[in-house]
mmCIF file of C-alpha atoms and ligand atoms in Angstrom:
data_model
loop_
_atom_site.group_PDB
_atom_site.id
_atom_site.type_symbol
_atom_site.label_atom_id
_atom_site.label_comp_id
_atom_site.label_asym_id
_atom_site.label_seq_id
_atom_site.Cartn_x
_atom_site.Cartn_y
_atom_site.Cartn_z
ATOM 1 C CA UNK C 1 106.530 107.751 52.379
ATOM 2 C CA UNK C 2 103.280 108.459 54.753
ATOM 3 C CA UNK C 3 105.116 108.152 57.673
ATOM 4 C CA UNK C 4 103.259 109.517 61.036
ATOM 5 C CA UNK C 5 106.100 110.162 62.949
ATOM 6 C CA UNK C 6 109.630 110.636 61.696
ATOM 7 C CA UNK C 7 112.177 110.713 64.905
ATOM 8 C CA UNK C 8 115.526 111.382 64.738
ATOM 9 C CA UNK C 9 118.335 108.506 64.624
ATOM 10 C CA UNK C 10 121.383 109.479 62.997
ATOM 11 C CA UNK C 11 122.675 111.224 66.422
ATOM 12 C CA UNK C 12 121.743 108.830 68.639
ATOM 13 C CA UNK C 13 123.288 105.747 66.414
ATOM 14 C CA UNK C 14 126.840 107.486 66.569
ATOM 15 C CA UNK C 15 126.874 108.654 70.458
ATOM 16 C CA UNK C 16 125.338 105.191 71.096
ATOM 17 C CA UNK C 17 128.768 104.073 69.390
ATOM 18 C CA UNK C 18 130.832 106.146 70.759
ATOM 19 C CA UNK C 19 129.543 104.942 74.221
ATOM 20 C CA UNK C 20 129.548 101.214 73.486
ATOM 21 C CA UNK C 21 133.154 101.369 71.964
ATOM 22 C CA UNK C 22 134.749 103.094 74.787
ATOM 23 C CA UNK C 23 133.204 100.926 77.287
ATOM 24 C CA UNK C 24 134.960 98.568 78.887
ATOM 25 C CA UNK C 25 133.777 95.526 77.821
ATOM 26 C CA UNK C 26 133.101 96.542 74.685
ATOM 27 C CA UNK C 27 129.250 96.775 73.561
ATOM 28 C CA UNK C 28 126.993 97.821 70.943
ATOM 29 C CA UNK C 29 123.193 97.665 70.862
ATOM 30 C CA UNK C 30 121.376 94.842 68.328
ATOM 31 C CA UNK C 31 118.864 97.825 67.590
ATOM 32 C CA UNK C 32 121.277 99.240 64.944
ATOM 33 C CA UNK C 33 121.430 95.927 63.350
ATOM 34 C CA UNK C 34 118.306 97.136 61.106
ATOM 35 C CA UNK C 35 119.304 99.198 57.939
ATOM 36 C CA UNK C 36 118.357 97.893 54.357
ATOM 37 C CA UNK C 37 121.018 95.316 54.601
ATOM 38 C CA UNK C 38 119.961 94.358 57.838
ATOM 39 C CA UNK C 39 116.422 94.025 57.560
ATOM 40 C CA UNK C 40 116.874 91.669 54.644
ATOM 41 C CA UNK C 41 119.602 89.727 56.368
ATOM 42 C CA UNK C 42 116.785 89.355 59.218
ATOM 43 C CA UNK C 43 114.227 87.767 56.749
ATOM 44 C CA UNK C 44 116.421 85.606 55.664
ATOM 45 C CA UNK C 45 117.044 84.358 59.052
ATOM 46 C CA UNK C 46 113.222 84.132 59.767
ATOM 47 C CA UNK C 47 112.955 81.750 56.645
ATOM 48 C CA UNK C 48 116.117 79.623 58.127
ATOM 49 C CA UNK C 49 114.487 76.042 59.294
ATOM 50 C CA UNK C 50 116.860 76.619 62.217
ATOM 51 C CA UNK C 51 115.026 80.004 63.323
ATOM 52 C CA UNK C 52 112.421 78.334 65.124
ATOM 53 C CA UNK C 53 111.083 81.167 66.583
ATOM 54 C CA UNK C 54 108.687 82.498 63.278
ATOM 55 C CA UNK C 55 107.777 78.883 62.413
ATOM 56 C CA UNK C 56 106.253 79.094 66.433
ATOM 57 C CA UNK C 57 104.343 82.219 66.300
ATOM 58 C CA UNK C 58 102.841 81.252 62.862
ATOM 59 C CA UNK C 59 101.761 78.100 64.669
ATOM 60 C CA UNK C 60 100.173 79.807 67.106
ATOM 61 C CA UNK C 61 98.074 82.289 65.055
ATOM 62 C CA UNK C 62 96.626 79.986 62.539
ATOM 63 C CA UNK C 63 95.686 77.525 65.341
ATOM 64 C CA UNK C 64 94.328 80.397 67.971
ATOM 65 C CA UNK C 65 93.402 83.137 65.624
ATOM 66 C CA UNK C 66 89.838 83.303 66.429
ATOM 67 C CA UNK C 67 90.151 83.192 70.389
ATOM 68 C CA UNK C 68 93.091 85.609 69.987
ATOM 69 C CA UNK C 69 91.190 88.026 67.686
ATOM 70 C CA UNK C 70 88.046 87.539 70.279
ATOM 71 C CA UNK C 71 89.937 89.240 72.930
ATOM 72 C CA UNK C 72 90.912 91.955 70.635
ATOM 73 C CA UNK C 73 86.903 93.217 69.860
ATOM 74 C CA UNK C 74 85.518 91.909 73.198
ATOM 75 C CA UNK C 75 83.409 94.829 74.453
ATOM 76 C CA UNK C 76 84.438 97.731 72.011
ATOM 77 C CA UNK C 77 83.194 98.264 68.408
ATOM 78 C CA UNK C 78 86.326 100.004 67.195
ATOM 79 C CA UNK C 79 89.796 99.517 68.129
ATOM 80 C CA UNK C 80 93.955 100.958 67.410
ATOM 81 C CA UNK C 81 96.286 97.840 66.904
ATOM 82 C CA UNK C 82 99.641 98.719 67.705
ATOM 83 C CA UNK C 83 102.542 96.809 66.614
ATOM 84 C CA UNK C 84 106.241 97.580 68.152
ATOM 85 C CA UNK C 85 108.837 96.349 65.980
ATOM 86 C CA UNK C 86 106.801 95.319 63.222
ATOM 87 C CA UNK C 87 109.368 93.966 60.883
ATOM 88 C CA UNK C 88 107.677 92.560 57.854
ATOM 89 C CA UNK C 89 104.152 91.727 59.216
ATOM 90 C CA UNK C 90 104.190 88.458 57.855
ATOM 91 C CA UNK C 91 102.597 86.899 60.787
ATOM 92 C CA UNK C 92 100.647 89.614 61.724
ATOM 93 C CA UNK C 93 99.095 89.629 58.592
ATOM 94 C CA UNK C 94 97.093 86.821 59.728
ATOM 95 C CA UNK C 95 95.584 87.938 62.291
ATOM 96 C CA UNK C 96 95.147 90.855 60.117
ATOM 97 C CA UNK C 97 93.263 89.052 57.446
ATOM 98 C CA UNK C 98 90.937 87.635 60.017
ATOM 99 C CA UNK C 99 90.029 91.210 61.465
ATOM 100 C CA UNK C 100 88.872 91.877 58.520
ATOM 101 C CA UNK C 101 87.223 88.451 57.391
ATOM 102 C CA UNK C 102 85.260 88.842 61.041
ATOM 103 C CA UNK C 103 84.168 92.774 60.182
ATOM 104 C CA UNK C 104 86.485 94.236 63.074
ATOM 105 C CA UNK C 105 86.470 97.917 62.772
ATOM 106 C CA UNK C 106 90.379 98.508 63.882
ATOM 107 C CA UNK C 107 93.143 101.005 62.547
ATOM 108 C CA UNK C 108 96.485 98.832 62.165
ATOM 109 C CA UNK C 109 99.974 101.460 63.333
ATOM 110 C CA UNK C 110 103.406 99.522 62.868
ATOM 111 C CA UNK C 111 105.969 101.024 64.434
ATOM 112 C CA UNK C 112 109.676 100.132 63.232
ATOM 113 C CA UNK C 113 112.893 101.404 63.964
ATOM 114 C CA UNK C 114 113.528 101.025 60.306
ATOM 115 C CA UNK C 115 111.446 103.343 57.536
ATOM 116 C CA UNK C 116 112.557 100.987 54.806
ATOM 117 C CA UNK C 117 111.161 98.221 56.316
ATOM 118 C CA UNK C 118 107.581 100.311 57.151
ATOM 119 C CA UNK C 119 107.393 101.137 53.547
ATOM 120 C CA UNK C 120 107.558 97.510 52.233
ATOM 121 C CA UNK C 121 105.184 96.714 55.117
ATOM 122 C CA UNK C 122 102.551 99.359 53.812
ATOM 123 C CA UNK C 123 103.390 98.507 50.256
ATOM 124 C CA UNK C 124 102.676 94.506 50.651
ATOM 125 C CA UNK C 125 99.636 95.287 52.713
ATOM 126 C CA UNK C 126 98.254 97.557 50.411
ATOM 127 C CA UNK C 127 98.633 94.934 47.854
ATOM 128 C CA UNK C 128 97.088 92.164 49.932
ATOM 129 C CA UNK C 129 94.604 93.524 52.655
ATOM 130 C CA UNK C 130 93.799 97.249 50.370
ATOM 131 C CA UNK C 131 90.597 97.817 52.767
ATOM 132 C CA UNK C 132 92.738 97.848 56.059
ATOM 133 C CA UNK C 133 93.629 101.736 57.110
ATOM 134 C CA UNK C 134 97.590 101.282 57.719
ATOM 135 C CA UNK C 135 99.478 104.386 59.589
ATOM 136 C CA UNK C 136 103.275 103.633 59.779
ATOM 137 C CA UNK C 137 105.499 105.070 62.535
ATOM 138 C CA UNK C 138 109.229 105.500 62.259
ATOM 139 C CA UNK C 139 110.878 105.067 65.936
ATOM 140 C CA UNK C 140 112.073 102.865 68.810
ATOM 141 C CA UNK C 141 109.811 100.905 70.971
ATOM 142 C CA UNK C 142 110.477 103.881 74.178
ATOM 143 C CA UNK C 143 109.790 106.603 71.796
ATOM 144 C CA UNK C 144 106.636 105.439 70.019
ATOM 145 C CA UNK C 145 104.929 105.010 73.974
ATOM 146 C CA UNK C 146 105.124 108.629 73.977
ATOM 147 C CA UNK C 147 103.003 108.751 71.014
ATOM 148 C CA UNK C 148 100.478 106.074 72.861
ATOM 149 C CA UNK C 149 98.783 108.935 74.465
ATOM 150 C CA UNK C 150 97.509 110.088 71.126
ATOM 151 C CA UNK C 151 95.711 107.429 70.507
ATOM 152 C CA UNK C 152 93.430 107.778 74.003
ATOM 153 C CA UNK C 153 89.610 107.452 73.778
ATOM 154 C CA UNK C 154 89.823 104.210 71.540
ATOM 155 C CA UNK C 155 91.110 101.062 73.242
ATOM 156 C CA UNK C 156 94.487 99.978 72.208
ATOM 157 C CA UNK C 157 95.552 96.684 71.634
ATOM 158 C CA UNK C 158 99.376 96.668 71.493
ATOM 159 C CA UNK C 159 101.565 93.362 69.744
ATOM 160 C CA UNK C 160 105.117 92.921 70.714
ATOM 161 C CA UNK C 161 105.697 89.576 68.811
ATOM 162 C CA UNK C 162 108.571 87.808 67.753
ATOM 163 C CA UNK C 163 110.249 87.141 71.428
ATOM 164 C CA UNK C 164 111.543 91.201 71.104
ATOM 165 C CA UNK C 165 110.950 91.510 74.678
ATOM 166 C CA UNK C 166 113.915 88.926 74.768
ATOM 167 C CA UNK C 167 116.351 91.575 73.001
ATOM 168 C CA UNK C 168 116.228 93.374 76.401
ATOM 169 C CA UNK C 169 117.738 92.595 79.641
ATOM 170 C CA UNK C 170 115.715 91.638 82.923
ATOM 171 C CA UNK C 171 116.017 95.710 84.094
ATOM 172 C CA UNK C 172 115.052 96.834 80.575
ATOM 173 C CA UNK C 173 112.623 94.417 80.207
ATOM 174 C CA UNK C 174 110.363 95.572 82.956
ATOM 175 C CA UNK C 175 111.033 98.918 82.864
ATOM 176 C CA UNK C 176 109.785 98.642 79.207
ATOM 177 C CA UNK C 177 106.199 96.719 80.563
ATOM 178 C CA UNK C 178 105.823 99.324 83.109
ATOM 179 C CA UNK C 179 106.375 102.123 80.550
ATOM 180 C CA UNK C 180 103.982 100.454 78.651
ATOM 181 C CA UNK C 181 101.166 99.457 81.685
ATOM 182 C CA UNK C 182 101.473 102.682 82.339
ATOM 183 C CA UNK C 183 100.386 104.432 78.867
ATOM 184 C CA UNK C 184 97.747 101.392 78.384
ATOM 185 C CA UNK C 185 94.305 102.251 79.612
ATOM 186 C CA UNK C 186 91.810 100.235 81.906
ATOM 187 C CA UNK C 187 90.886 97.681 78.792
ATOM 188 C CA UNK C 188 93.838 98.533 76.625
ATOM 189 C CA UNK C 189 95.277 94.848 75.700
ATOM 190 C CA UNK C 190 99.210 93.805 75.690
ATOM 191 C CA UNK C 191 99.871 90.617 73.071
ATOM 192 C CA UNK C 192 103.470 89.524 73.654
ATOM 193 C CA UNK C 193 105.811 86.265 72.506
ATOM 194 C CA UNK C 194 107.971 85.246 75.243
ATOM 195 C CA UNK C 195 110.274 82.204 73.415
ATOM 196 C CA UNK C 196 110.524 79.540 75.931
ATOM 197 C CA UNK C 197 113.671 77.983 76.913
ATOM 198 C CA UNK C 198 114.236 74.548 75.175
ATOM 199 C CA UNK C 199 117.515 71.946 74.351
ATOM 200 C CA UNK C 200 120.254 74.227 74.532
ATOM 201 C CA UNK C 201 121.240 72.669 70.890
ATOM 202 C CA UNK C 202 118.399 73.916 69.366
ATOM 203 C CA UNK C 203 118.589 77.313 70.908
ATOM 204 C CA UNK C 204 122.540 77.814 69.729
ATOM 205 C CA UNK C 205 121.880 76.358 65.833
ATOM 206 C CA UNK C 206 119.046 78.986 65.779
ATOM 207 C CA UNK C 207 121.720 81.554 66.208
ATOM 208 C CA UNK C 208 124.842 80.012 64.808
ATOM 209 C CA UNK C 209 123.355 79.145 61.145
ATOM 210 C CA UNK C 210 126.037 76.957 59.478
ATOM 211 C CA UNK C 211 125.222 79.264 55.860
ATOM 212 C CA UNK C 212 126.288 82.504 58.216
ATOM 213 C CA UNK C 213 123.371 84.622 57.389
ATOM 214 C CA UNK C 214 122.964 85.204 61.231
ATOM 215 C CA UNK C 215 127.163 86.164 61.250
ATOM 216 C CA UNK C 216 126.513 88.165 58.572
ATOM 217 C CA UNK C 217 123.704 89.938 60.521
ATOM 218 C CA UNK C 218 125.741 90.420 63.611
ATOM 219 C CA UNK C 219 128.745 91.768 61.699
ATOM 220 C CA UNK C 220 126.315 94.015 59.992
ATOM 221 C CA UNK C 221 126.602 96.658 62.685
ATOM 222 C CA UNK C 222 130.407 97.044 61.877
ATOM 223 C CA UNK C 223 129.169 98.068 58.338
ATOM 224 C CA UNK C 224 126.882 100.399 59.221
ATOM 225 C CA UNK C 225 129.787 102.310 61.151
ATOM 226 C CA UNK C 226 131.605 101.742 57.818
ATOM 227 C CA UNK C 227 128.769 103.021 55.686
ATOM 228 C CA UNK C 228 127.335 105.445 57.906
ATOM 229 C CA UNK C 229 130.256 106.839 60.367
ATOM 230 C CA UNK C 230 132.960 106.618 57.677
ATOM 231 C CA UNK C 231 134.525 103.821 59.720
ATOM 232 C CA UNK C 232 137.216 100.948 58.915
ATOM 233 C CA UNK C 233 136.673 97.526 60.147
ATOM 234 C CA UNK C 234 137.673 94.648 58.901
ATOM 235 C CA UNK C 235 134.965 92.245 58.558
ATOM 236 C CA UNK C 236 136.775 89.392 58.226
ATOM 237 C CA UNK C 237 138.695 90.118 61.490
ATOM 238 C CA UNK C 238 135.804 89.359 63.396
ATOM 239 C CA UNK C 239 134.239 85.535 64.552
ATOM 240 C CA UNK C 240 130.497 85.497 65.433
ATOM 241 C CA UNK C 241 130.449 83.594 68.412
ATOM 242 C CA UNK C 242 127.038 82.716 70.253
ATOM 243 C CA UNK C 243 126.682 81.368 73.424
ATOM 244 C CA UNK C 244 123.558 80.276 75.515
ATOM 245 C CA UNK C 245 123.426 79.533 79.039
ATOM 246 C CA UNK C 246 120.286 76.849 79.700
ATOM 247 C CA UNK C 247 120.413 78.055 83.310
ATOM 248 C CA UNK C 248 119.319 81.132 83.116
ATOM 249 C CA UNK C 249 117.631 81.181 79.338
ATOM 250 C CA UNK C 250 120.004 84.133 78.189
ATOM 251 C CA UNK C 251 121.264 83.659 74.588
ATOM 252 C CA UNK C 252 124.564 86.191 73.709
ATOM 253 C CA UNK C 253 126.070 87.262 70.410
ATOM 254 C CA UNK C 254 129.673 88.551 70.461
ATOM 255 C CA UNK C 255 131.949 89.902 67.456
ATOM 256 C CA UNK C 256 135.538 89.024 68.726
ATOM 257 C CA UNK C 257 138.263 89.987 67.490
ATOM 258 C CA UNK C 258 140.884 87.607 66.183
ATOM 259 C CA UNK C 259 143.831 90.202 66.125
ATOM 260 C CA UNK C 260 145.222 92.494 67.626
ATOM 261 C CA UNK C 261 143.933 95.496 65.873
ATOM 262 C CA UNK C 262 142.541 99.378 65.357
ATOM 263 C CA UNK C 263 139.557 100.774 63.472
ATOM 264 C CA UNK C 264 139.304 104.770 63.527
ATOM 265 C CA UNK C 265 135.591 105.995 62.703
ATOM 266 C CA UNK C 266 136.279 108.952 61.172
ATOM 267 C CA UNK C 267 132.869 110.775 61.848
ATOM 268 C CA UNK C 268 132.935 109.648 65.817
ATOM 269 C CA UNK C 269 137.031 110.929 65.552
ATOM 270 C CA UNK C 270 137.627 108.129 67.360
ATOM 271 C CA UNK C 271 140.437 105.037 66.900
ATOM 272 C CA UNK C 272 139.107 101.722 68.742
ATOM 273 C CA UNK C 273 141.888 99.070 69.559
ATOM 274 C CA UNK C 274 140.747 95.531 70.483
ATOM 275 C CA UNK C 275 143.430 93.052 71.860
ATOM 276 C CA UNK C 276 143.878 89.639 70.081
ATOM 277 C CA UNK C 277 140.281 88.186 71.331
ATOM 278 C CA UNK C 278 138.663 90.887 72.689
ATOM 279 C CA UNK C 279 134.694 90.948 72.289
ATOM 280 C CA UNK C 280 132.104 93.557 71.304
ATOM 281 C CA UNK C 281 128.736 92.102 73.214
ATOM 282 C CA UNK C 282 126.149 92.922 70.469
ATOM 283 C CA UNK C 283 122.817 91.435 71.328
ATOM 284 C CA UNK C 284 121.090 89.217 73.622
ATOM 285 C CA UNK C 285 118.056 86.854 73.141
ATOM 286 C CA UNK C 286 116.726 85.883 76.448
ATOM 287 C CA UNK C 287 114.619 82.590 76.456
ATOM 288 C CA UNK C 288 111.898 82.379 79.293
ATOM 289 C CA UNK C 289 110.183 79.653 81.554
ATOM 290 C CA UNK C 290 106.788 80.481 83.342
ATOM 291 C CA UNK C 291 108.257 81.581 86.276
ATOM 292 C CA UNK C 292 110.470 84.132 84.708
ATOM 293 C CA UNK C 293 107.469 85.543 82.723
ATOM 294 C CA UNK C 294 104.999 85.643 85.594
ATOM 295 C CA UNK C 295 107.909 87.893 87.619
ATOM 296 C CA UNK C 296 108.207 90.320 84.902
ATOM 297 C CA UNK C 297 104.655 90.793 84.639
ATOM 298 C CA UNK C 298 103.993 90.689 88.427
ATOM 299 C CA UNK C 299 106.825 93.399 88.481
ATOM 300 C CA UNK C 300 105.312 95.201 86.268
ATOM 301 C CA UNK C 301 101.826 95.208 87.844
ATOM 302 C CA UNK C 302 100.079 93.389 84.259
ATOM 303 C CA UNK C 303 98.183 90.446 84.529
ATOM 304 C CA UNK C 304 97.772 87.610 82.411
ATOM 305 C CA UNK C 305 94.830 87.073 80.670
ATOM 306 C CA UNK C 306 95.515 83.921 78.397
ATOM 307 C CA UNK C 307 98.165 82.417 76.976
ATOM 308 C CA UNK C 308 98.544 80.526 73.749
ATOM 309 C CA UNK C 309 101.514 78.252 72.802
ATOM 310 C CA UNK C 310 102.874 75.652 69.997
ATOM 311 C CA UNK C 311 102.611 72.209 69.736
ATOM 312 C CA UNK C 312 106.475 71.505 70.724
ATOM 313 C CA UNK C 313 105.568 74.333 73.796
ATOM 314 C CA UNK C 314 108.901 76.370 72.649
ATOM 315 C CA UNK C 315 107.064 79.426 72.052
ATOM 316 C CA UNK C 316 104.369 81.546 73.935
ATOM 317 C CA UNK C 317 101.776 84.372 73.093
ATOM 318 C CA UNK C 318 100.694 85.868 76.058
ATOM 319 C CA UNK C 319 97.633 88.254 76.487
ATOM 320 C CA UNK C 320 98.181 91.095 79.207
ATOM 321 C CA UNK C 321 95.963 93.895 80.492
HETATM 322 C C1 AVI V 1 114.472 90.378 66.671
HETATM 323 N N1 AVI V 1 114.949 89.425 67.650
HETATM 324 C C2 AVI V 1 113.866 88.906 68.491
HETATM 325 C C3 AVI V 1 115.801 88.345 67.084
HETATM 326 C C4 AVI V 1 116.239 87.367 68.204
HETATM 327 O O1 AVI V 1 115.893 86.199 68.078
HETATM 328 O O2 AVI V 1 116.849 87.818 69.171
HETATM 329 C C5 AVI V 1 117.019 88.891 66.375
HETATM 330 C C6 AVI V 1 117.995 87.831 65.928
HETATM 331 N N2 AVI V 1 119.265 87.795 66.217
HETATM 332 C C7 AVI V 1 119.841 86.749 65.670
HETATM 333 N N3 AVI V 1 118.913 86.060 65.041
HETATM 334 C C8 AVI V 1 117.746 86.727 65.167
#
């Protein structure tokens, strides 16, 4: 695979276990959701009529792809797009296809936390948009800033799309925008979905599926440590429970355990006991309001340029320098 950078994960996945296990409560980070398994189980939930979220962002870039893509080549002849967490580029193949369409001179680097995912990304693109010059990069979001810096003397237009930013907490969040602001030069461009808070029903069937693809993605992580740390769980054992607090726009998936029980992880040497309903917190999908979006930016001295939204307004696009 032409992969630019290949970073190391293997280490960090079973001390980030190890930590998250013997933590009291009990936590594991949604990043290691993505392996082959995962990354499929993740499409699936983007085609799920109850996964709003892709349906939004689609919206958005059909409707606004000419304004969006005129803020990408205003004032530069040649430009790097950079895409964090590129998953399968379905959406950012549009505005792909209209780079080209419009004669944009731009070099296109996804970066995923998952090289499986990167190489069906470059192989679909090669297939559909052959002229566009594709350079994959294998690593998290906080790694692949470092590699930013490479990329100085052209301006850089970076996507973070799919509501990502909501997989981190408030802290995280902003400490990820100022890492960012901070590697982005005077006319370097941020594009980022913020998913807006909505009916709390709508936010909780997006990620409590009644066909359990979205279960099966959160139990997922338990099979990697199977799979990948010689562990034990017991699948079944485990309820997917999601909850979503309309107050403060924070949406929480839990495994919790319906026994009393033990795992041992043979590779981490470690036995994990969980009392009858005892959670693992595995991921969190914040959803966003104005307000909340205009503090994280403010705190991370960026300032909006535009923003672009749906026609139900649960979704937002917003353009930061
Ligand atoms: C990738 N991320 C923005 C998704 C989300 O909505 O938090 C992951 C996901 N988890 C459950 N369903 C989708």
């Amino acid at each position: 695979m032409d992969v630019h950078t290949n970073l190391a994960f293997e280490t960090l996945f079973g001390e980030e276990v190890y930590d998250g296990l013997t933590h009291n409560p009990k936590r594991l980070s949604s990043k290691f959701f993505y392996d082959k398994k995962g990354d499929f189980l993740f499409q699936r939930i983007m085609a799920m009529p109850e996964y709003y979220l892709t349906n939004c962002e689609l919206e958005i870039f059909e409707k606004h792809k000419s304004e969006i893509t005129d803020w990408f080549v205003a004032g530069t002849d040649q430009f790097n797009l950079i895409e964090l967490g590129a998953g399968d580029g379905k959406k950012t193949k549009i505005l792909l296809r209209h780079l080209f369409e419009r004669k944009a001179k731009f070099n296109y680097f996804p970066v995923d936390i998952s090289e499986n995912i990167l190489e069906q990304l470059k192989a679909s693109l090669q297939e559909e948009l052959p002229r566009v010059s594709v350079n994959p990069i294998r690593g998290t979001y906080f790694e692949a800033l470092k590699g930013l810096e490479r990329y100085n003397g052209t301006p850089n237009v970076i996507l973070f799309l799919g509501s990502n930013i909501g997989n981190l907490k408030h802290r995280q969040a902003i400490d990820f925008l100022r890492k960012l602001k901070e590697n982005m030069n005077g006319n370097d461009l941020l594009f980022i979905g913020f998913d807006q808070k909505k009916n709390p029903r709508t936010v909780l069937n997006a990620y409590n599926d009644a066909t359990g693809i979205t279960e099966a993605f959160n139990k997922n992580i338990l099979a990697r440590i199977n799979g990948e740390l010689e562990g034990n769980f017991d699948l079944d054992k485990f309820l997917h429970w999601e909850v979503y607090d309309p107050e403060t726009g924070t949406a929480k998936s839990f495994l919790v355990s319906k026994v009393a029980q033990s795992a041992r992880i043979d590779k981490l040497d470690l036995e994990v006991h969980f009392k009858q309903w005892e959670t693992i917190h595995t991921e969190t999908s914040q959803k966003y309001d104005d307000n909340m979006v205009r503090w994280l930016t403010e705190e991370a001295e960026l300032e909006i340029k535009a923003q672009f939204t749906d026609s139900n307004y649960w979704y937002k696009d917003y353009l930061l320098g």
